[in-house]
Coordinates of N, CA and C (backbone and C1' of nucleotides) in Angstrom, one line a residue:
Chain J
X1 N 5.9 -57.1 -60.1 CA 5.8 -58.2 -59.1 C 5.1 -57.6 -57.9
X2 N 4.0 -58.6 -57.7 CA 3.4 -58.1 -56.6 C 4.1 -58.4 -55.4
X3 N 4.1 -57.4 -54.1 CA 4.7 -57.7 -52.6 C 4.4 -59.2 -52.6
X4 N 3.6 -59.7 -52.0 CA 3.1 -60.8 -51.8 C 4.1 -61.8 -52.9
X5 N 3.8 -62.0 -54.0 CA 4.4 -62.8 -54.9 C 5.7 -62.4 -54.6
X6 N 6.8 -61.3 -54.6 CA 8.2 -61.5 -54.2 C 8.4 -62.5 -52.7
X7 N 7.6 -61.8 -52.2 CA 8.0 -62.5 -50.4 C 7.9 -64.0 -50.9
X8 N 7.1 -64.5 -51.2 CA 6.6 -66.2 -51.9 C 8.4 -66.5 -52.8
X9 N 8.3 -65.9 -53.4 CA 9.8 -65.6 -54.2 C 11.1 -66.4 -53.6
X10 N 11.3 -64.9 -52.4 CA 12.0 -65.0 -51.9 C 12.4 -66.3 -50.8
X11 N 11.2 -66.5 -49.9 CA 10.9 -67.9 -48.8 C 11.6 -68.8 -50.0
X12 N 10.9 -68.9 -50.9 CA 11.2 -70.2 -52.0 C 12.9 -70.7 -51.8
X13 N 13.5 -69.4 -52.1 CA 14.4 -70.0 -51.9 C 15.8 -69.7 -50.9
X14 N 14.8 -70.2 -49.4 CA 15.7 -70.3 -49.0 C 16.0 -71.5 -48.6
X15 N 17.0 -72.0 -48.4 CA 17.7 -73.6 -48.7 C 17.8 -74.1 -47.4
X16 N 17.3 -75.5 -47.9 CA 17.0 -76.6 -46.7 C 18.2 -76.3 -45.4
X17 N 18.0 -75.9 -44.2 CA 18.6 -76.3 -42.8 C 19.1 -74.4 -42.7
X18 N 18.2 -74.2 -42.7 CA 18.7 -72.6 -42.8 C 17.2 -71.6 -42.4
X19 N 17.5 -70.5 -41.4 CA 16.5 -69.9 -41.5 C 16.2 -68.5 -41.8
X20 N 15.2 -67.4 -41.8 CA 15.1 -66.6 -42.2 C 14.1 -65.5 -41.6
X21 N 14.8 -64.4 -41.2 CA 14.0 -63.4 -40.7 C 12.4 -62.9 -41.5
X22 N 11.5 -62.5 -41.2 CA 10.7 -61.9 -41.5 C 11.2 -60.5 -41.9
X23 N 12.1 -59.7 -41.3 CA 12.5 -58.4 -41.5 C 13.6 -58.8 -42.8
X24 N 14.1 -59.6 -42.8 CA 14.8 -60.3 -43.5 C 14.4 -60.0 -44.9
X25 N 13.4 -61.3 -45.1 CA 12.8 -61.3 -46.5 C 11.6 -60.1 -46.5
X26 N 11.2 -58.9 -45.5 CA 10.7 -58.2 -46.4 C 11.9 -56.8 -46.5
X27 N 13.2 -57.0 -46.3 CA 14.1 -56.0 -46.7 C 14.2 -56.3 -48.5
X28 N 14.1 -57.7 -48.6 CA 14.3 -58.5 -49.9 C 13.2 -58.0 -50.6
X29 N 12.1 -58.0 -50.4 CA 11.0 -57.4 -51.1 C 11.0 -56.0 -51.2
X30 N 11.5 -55.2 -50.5 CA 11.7 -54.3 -51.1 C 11.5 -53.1 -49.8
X31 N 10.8 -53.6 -48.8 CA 10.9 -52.8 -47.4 C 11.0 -53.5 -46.5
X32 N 11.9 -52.9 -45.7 CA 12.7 -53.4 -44.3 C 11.2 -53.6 -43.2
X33 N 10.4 -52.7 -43.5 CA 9.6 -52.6 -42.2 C 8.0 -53.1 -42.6
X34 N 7.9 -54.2 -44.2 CA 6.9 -54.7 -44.4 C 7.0 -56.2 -43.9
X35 N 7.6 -56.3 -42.2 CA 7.9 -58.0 -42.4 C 6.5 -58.0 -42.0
X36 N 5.5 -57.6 -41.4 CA 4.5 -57.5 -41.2 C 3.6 -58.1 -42.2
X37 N 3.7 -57.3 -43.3 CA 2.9 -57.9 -44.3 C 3.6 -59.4 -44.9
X38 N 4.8 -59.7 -44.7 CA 5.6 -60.8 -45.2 C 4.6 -61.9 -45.0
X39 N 4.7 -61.6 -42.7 CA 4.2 -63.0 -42.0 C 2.7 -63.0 -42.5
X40 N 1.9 -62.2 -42.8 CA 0.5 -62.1 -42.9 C 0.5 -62.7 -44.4
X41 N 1.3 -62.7 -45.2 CA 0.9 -63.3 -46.8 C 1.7 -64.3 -46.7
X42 N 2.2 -65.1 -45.9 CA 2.5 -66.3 -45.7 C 1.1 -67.1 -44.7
X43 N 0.5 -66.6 -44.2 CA -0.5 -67.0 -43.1 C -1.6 -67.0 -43.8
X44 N -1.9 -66.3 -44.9 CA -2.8 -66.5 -45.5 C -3.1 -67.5 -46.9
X45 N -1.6 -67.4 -47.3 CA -1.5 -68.3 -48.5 C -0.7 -69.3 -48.2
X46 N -1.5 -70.6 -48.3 CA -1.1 -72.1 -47.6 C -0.5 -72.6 -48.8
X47 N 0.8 -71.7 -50.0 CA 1.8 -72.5 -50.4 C 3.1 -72.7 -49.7
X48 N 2.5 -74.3 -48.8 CA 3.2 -74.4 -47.7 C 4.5 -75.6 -48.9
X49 N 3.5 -76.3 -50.0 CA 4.5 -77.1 -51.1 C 5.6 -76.4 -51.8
X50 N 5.2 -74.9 -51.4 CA 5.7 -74.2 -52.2 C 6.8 -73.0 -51.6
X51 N 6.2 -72.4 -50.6 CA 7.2 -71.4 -49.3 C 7.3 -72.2 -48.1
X52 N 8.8 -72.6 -47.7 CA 9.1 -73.1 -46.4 C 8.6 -72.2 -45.7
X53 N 7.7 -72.1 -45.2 CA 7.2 -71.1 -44.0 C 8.0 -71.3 -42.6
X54 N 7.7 -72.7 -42.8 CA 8.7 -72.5 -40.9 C 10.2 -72.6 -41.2
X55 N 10.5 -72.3 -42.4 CA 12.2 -71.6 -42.4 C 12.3 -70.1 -41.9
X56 N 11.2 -69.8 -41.8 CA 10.6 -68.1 -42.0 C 10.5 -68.0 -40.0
X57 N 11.2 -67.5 -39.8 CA 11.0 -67.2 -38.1 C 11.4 -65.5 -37.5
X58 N 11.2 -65.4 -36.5 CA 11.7 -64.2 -35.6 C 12.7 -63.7 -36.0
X59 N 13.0 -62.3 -35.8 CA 14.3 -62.0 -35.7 C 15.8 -62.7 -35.0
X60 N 14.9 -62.8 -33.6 CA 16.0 -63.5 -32.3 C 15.6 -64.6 -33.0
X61 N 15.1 -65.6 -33.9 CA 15.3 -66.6 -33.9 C 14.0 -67.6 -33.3
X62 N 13.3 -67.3 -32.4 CA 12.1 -67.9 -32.0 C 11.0 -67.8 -33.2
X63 N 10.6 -68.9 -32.8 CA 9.3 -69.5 -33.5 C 7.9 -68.7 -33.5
X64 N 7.4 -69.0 -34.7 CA 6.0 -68.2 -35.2 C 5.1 -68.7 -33.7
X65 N 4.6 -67.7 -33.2 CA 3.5 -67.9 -32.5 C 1.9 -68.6 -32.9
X66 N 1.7 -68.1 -34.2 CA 0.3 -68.7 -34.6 C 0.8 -69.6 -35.8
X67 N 1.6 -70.6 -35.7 CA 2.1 -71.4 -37.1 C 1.0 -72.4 -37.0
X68 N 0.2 -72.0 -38.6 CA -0.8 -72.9 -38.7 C -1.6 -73.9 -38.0
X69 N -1.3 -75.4 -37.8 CA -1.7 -76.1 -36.8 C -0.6 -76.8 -36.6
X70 N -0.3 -77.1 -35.4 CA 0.5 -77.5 -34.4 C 1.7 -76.2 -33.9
X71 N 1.5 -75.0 -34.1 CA 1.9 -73.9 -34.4 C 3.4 -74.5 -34.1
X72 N 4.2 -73.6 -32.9 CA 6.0 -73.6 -33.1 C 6.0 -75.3 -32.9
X73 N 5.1 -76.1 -32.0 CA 6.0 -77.6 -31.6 C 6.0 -78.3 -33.5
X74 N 5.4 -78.2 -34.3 CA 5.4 -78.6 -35.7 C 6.9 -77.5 -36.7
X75 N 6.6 -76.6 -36.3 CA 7.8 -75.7 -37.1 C 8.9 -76.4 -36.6
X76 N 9.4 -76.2 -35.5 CA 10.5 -76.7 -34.9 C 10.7 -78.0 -35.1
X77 N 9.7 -78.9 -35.1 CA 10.0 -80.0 -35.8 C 10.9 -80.7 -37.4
X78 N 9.7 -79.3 -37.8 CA 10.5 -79.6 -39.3 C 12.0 -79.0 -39.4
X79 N 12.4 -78.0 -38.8 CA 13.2 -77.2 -38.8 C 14.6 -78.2 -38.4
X80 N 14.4 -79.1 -36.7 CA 15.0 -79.8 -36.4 C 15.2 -81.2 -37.7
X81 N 14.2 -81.6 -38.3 CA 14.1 -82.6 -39.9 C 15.3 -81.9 -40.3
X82 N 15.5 -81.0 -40.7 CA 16.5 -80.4 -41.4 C 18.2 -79.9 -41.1
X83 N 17.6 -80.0 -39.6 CA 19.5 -80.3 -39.3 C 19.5 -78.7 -38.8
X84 N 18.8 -78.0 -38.5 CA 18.7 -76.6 -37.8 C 18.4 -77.3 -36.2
X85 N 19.8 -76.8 -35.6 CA 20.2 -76.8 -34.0 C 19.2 -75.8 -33.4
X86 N 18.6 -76.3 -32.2 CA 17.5 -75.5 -31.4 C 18.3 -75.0 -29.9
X87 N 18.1 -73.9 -29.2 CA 18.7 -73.3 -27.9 C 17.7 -74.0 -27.2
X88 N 17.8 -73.9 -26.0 CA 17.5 -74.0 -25.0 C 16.0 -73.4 -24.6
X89 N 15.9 -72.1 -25.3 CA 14.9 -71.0 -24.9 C 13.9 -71.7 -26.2
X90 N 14.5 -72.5 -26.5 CA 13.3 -73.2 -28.2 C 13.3 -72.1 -29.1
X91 N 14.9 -71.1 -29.2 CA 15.0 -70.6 -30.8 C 15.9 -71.4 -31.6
X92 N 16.0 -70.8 -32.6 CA 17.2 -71.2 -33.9 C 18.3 -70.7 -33.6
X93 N 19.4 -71.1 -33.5 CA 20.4 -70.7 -33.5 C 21.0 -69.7 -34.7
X94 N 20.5 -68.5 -34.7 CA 20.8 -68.0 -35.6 C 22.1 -67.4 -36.3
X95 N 23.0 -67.5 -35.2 CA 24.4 -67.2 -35.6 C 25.1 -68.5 -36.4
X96 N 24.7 -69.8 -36.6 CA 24.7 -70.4 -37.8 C 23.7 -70.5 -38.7
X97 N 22.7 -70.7 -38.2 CA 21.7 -71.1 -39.5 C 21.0 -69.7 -40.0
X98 N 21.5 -69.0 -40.0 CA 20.4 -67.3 -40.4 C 20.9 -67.6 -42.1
X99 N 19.9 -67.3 -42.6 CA 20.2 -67.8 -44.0 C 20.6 -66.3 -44.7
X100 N 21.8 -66.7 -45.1 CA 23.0 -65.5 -45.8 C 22.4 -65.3 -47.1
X101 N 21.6 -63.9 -47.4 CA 21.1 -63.8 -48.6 C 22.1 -64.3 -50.0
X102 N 23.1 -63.3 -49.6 CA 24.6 -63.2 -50.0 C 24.8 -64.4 -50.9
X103 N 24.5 -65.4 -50.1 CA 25.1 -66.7 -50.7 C 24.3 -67.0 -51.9
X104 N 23.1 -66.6 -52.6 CA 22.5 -66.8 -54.2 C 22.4 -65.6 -54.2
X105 N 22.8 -64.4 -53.6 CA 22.3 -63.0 -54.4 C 21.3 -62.5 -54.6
X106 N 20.4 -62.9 -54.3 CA 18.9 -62.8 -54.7 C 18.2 -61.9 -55.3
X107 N 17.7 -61.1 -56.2 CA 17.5 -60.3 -56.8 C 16.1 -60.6 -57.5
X108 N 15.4 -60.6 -56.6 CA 13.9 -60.6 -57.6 C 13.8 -59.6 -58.6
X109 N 13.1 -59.8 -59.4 CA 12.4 -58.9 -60.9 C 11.5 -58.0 -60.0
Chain W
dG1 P -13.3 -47.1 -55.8 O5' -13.6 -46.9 -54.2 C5' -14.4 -45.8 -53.8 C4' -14.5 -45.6 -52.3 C3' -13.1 -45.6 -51.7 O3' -13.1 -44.6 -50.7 C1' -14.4 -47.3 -50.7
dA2 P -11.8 -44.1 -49.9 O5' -12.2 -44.5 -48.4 C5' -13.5 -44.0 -47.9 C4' -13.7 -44.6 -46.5 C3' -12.5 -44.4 -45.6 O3' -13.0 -44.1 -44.3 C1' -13.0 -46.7 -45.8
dT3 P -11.9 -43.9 -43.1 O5' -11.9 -45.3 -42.4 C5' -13.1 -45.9 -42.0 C4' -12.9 -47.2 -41.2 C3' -11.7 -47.1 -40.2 O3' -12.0 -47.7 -39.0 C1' -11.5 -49.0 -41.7
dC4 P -10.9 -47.8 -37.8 O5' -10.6 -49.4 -37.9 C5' -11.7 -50.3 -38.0 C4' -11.3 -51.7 -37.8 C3' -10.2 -51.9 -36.8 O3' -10.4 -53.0 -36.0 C1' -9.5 -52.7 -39.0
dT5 P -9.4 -53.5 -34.8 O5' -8.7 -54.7 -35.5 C5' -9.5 -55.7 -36.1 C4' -8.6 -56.7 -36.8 C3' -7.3 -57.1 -36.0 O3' -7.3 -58.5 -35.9 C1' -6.8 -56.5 -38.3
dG6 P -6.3 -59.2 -34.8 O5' -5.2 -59.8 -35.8 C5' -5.6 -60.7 -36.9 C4' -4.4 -60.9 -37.8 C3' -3.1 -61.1 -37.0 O3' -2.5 -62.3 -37.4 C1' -2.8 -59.4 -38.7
dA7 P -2.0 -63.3 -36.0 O5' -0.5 -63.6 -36.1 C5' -0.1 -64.5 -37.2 C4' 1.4 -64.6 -37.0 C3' 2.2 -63.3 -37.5 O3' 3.3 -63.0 -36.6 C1' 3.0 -65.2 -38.6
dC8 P 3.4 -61.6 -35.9 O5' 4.6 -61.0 -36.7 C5' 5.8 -61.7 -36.9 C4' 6.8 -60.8 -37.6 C3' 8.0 -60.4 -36.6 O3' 9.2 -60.3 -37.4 C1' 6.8 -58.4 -37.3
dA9 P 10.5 -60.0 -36.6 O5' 10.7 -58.5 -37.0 C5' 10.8 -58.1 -38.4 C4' 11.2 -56.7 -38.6 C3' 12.4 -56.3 -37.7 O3' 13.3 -55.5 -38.5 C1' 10.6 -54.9 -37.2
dT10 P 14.6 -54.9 -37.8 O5' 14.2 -53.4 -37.5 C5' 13.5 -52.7 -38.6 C4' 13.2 -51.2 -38.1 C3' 14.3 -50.6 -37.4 O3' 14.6 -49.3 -37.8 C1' 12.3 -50.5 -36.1
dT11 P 15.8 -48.4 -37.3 O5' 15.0 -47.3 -36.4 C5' 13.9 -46.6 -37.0 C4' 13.2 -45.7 -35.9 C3' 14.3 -45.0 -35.0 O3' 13.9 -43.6 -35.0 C1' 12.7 -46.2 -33.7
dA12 P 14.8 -42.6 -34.0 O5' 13.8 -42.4 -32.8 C5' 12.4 -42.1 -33.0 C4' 11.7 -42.0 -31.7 C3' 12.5 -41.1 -30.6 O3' 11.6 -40.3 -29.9 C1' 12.0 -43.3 -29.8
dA13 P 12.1 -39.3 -28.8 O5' 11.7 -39.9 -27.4 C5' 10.3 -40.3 -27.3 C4' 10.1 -40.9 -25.9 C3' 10.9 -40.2 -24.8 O3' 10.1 -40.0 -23.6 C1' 11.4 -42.5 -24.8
Chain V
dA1 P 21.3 -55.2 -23.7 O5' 20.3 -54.7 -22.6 C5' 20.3 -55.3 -21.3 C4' 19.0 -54.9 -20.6 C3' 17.8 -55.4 -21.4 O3' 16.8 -56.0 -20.6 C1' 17.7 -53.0 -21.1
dT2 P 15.6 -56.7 -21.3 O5' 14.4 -55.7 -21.1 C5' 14.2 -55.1 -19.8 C4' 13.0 -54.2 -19.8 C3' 11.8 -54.7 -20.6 O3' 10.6 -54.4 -19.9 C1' 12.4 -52.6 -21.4
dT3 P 9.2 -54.9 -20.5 O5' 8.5 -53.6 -21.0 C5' 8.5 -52.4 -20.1 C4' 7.8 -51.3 -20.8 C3' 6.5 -51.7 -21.6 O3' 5.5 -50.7 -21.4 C1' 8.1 -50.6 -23.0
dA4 P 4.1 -50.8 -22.2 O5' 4.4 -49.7 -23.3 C5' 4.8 -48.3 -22.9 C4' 4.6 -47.4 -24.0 C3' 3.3 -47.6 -24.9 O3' 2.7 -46.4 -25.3 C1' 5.3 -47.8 -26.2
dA5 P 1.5 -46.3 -26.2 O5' 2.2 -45.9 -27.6 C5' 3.0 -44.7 -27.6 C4' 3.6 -44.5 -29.0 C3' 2.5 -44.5 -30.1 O3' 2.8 -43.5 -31.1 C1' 4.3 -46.1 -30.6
dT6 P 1.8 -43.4 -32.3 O5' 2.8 -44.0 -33.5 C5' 4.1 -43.4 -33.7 C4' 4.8 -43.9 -34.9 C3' 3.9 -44.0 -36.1 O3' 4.5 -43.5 -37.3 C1' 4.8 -46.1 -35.7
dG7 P 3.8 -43.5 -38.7 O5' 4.5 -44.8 -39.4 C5' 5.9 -44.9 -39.5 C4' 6.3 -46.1 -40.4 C3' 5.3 -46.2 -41.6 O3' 6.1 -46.5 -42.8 C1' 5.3 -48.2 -40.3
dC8 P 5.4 -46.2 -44.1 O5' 5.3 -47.7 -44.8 C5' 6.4 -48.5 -44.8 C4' 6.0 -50.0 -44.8 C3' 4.9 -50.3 -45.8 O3' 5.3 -50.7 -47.1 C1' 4.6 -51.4 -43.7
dC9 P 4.4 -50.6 -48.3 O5' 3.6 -51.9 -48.2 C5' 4.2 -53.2 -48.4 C4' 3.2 -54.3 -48.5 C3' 2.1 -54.0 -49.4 O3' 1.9 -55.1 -50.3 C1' 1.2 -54.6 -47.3
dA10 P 0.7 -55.0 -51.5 O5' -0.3 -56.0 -50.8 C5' 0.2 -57.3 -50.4 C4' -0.9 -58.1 -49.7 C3' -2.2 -58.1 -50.4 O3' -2.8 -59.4 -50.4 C1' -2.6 -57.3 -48.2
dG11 P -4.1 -59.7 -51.3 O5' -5.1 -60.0 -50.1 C5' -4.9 -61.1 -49.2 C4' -5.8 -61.0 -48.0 C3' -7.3 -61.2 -48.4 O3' -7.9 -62.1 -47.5 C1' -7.0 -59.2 -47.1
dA12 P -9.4 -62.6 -47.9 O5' -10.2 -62.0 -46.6 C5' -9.7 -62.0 -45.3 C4' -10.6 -61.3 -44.3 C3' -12.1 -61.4 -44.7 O3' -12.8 -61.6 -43.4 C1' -11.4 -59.1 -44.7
dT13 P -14.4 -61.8 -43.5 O5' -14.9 -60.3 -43.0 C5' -14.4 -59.8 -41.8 C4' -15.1 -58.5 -41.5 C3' -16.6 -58.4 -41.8 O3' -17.3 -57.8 -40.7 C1' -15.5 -56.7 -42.9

DNA sequence: GATCTGACATTAA
DNA sequence: ATTAATGCCAGAT
């Protein structure tokens, strides 16, 4: 499994109203410190039908700076669609919605 | 094929 | 607590 294809993997499933670190899902792929390459193969590959991208945010919780077009005011939008509560400072509240790998176990091949 | 850049995170100072 | 430097992977030049 290529990097790229796990990260795609992983976003896949994380479940509606819930979000997810970048360091997050590339601890899940297999290195803690490739979230780098996470955000970059999400930015480059528009399976946006396919990887919730704007479930995919900061560590603290704030929004992608370069999210496609309409960058954070469209992420936050959808995110808000979904029943993910926003702060004040325009993050996610991550101390409920951080998406608990835990909860399906995830285990890519 | 080498080098640089890019939706970040972590560690050290 | 904040700032600087390093690491990571894939694509583009």
């Amino acid at each position: 499994m290529n990097f790229n294809d796990t990260v795609y993997a992983i976003v896949r499933q994380i479940p509606a109203g819930k979000v997810a670190s970048y360091g997050q899902v590339a601890a899940l792929a297999g290195s803690r410190r490739a979230s780098r390459a996470v955000g970059y193969a999400l930015h480059r590959n528009p399976y946006q039908y396919k990887v919730p991208c704007h479930r995919v945010v900061f560590k603290d919780g704030s929004l992608t700076a370069g999210f496609g077009l309409g960058g954070k005011a469209l992420q936050r939008q959808l995110l808000e669609a979904e029943g993910v509560e926003f702060t004040d400072d325009g993050r996610v509240d991550m101390g409920r919605y951080r998406w608990q790998t835990a909860e399906i176990g995830i285990f890519i091949t």
